[in-house]
Coordinates of C-alpha atoms in Angstrom, one line a residue:
X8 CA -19.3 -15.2 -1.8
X9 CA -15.5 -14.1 -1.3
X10 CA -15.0 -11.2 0.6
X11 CA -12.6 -9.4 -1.5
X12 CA -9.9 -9.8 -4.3
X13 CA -6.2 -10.1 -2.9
X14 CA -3.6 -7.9 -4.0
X15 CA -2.5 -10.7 -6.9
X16 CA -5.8 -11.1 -8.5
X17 CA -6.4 -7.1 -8.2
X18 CA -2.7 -6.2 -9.5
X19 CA -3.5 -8.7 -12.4
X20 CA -6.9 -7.5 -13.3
X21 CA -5.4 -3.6 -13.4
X22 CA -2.9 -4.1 -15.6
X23 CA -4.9 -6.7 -17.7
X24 CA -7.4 -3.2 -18.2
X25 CA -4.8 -0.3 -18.3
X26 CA -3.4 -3.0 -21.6
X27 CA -6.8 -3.2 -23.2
X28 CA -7.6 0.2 -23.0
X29 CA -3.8 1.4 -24.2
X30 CA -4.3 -0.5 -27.5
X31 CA -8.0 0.6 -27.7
X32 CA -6.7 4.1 -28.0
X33 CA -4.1 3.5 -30.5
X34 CA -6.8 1.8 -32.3
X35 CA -9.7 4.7 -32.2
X36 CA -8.1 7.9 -31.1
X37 CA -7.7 11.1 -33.0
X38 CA -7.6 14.4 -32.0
X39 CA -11.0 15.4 -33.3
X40 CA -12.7 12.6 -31.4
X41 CA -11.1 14.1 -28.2
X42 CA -13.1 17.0 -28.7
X43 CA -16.6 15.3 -29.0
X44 CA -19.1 15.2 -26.0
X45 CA -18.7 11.8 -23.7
X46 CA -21.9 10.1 -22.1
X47 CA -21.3 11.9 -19.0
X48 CA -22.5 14.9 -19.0
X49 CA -20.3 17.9 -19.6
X50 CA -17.2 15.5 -20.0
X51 CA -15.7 15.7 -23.5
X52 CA -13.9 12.5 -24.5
X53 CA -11.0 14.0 -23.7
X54 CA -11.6 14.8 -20.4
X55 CA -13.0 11.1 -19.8
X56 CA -9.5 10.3 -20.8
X57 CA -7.6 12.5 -18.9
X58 CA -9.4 11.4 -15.8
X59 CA -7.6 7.9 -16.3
X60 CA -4.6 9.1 -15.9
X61 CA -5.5 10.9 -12.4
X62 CA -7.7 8.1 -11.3
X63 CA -4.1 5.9 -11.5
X64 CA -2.0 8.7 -10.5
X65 CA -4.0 8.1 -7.1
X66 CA -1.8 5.3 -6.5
X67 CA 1.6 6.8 -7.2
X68 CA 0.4 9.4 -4.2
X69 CA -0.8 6.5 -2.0
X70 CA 2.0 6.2 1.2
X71 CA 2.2 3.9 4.1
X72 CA -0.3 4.6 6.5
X73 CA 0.2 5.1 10.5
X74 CA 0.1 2.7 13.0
X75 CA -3.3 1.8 14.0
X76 CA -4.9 2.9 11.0
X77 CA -8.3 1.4 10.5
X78 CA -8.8 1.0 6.6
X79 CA -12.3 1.7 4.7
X80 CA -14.1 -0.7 3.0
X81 CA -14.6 -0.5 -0.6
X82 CA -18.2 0.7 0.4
X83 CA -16.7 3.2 1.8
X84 CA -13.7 4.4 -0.1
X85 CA -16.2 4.2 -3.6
X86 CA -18.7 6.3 -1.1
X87 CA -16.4 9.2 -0.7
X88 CA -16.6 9.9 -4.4
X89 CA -20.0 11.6 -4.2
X90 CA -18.6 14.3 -2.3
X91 CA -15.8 15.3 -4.3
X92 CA -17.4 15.2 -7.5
X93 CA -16.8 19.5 -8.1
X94 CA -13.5 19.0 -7.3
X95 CA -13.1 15.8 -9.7
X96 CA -14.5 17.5 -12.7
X97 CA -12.3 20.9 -12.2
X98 CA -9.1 18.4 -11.8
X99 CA -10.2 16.4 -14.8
X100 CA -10.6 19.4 -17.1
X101 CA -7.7 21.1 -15.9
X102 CA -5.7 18.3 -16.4
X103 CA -7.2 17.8 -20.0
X104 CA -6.1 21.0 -21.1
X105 CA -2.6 20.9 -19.9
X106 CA -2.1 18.0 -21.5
X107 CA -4.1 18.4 -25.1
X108 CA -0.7 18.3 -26.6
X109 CA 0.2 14.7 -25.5
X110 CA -3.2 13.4 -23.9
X111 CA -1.8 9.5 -24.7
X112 CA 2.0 9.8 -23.9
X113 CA 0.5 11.8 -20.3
X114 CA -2.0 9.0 -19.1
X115 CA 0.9 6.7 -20.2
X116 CA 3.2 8.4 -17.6
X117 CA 0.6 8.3 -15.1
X118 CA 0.1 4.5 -15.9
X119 CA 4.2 4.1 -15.6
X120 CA 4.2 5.9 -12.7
X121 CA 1.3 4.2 -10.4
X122 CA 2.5 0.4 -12.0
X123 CA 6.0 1.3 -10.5
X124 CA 5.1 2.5 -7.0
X125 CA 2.4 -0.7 -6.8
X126 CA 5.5 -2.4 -6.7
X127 CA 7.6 -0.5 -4.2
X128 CA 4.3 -1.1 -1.8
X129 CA 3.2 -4.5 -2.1
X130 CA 4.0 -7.8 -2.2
X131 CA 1.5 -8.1 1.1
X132 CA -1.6 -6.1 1.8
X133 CA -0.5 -3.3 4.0
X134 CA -2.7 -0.3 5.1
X135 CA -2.4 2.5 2.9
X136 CA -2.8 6.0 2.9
X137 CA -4.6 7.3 -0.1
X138 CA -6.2 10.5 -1.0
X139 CA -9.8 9.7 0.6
X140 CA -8.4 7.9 3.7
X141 CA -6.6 4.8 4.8
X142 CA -7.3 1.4 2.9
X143 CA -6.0 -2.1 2.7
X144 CA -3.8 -1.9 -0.8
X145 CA -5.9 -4.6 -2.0
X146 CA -8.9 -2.4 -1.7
X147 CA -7.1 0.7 -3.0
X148 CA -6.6 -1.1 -6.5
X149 CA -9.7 -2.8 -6.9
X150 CA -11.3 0.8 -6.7
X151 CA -8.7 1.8 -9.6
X152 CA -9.9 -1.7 -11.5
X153 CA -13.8 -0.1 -10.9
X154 CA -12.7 3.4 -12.4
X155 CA -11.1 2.0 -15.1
X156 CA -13.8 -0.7 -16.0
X157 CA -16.8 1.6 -15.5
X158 CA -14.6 4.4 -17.7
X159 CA -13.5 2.1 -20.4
X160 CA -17.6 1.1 -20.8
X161 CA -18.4 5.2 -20.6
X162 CA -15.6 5.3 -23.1
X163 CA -16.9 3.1 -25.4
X164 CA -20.2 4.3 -25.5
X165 CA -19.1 7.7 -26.5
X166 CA -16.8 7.1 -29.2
X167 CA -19.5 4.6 -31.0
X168 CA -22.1 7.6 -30.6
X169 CA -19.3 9.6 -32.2
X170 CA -19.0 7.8 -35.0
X171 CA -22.5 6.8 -35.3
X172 CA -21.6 3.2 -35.5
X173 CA -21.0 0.1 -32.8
X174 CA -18.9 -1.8 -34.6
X175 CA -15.9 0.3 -32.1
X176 CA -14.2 -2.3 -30.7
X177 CA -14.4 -3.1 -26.9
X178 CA -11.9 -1.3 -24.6
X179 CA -13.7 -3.5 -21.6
X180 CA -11.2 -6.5 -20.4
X181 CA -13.5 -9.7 -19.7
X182 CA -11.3 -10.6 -16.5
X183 CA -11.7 -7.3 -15.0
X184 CA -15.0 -6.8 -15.8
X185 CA -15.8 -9.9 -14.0
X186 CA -14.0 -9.0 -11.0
X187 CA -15.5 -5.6 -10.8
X188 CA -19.2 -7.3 -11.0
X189 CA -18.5 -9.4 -8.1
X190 CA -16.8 -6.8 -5.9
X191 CA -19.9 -4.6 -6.5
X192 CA -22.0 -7.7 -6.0
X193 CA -20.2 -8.0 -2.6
X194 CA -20.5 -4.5 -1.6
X195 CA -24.7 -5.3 -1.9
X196 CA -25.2 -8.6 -0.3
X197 CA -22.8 -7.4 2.7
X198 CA -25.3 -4.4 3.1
X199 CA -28.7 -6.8 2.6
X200 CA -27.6 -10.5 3.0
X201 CA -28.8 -12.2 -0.2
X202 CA -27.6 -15.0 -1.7
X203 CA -27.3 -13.2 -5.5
X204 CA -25.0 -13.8 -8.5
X205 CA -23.9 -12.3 -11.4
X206 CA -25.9 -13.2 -14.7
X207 CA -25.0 -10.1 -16.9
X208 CA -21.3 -8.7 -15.6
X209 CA -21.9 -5.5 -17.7
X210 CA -25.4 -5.0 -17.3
X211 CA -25.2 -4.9 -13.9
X212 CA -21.4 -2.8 -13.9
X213 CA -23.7 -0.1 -15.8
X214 CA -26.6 -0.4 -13.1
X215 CA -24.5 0.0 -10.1
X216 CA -22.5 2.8 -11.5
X217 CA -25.6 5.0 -12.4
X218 CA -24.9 4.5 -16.3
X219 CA -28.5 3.0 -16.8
X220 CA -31.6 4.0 -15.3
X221 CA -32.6 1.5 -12.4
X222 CA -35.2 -0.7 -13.7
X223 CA -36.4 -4.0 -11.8
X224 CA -36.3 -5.8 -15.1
X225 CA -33.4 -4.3 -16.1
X226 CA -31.8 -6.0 -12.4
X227 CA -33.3 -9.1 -13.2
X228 CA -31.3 -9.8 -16.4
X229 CA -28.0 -8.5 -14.3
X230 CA -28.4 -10.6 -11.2
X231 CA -29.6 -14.3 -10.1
X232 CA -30.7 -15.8 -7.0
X233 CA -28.5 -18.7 -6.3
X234 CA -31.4 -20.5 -5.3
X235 CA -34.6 -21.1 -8.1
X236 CA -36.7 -20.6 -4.6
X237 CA -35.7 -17.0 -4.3
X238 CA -36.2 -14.1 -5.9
X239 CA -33.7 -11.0 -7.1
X240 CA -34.9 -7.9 -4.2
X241 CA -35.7 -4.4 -5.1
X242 CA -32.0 -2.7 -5.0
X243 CA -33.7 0.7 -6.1
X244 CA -32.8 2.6 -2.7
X245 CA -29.2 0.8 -2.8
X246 CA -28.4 2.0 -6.1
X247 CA -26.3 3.2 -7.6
X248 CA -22.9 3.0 -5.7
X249 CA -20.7 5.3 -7.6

């Protein structure tokens, strides 16, 4: 298994996202809907929205990082979420409300805005410094591909229980979804050293992001031994990551 996405493949599979979700939004949104509950608890659809924009907006902040600066793993950056989560909900709805005038037009700023200063810090794969700690910029936007992905799902899920339909179209982009998958994948068989694969990309986004309950059969649909001889392990202390 590869050990990471480089900045190309990451850079690619953001803005292949940020696109699908953009005309999602000019295909579903109203200002009604932005009022109705998400799937995650306490978050209105809004707010889910809102947090896109600041999830992106992480990279506009991020600057070069010192000398010496030894970067987190995506383990480890995705692992600093858990303790911030207060902070991120209070942000989120603030951020909602000051925008409810304009909630598009502000996460298409923020999208402007993060796009433009990806470019003032790459070509290469320098160390960053981002709001949770120094990280290879490779690693900094996969973890913006993951919040987008898992959000665009969450998204998805909330406006077809809204309408009370799922014929909404999908928000999801195939690409990034895939590359999400693996790096989570990654972030698993580095920790326990099995030789797994992907079988069901969004089943097993929404079981390593907490959005399912964990269920053994549930993980065997999601993953695949590469080898028929082996078997898919019990991941239930290991999940979720996010």
């Amino acid at each position: 298994m590869r050990t990471g996405a480089d900045v190309t493949a990451a850079r690619a599979a953001l803005h292949e996202q940020w696109d699908a979700l953009r005309r999602w939004v000019d295909q579903v949104g109203d200002a009604e809907l932005a009022a109705a509950p998400s799937v995650l608890d306490g978050w209105t659809v809004g707010e889910l929205w809102a947090h896109l924009g600041r999830a992106l907006e992480a990279l506009t902040v991020c600057t070069s990082a010192p000398a010496g600066a030894a970067p987190l793993s995506l383990r480890e950056y995705l692992g600093s979420y858990a303790a911030g989560a207060a902070e991120i909900a209070e942000t989120t709805r603030r951020l909602a409300a000051e925008q409810a005038a304009d909630p598009v037009g502000a996460v298409d700023r923020s999208a402007r805005a993060a796009f433009a200063r990806l470019d003032e810090l790459g070509p290469g794969d320098p160390v960053v410094r981002a709001r949770r700690g120094p990280v290879r910029l490779s690693t900094m936007i996969v973890s913006r591909v993951v919040e987008l992905v898992v959000h665009a799902d969450d998204l998805l899920l909330s406006v077809r229980r809204a309408h009370g339909t799922d014929t909404v179209p999908d928000p999801v982009h195939p690409g990034a979804l895939r590359l999400v998958a693996d790096e989570l994948l990654a972030i698993v068989v580095a920790r326990g050293g099995w030789d797994l694969e992907v079988a069901d990309a969004r089943t097993w986004v929404r079981l390593a992001a907490g959005r399912v309950p964990y269920d053994v059969d549930v993980l065997a649909d999601a993953l695949h031994p590469r080898y028929t001889s082996d078997a898919v392990p019990d991941l239930g202390r290991m999940l979720p990551l996010l």
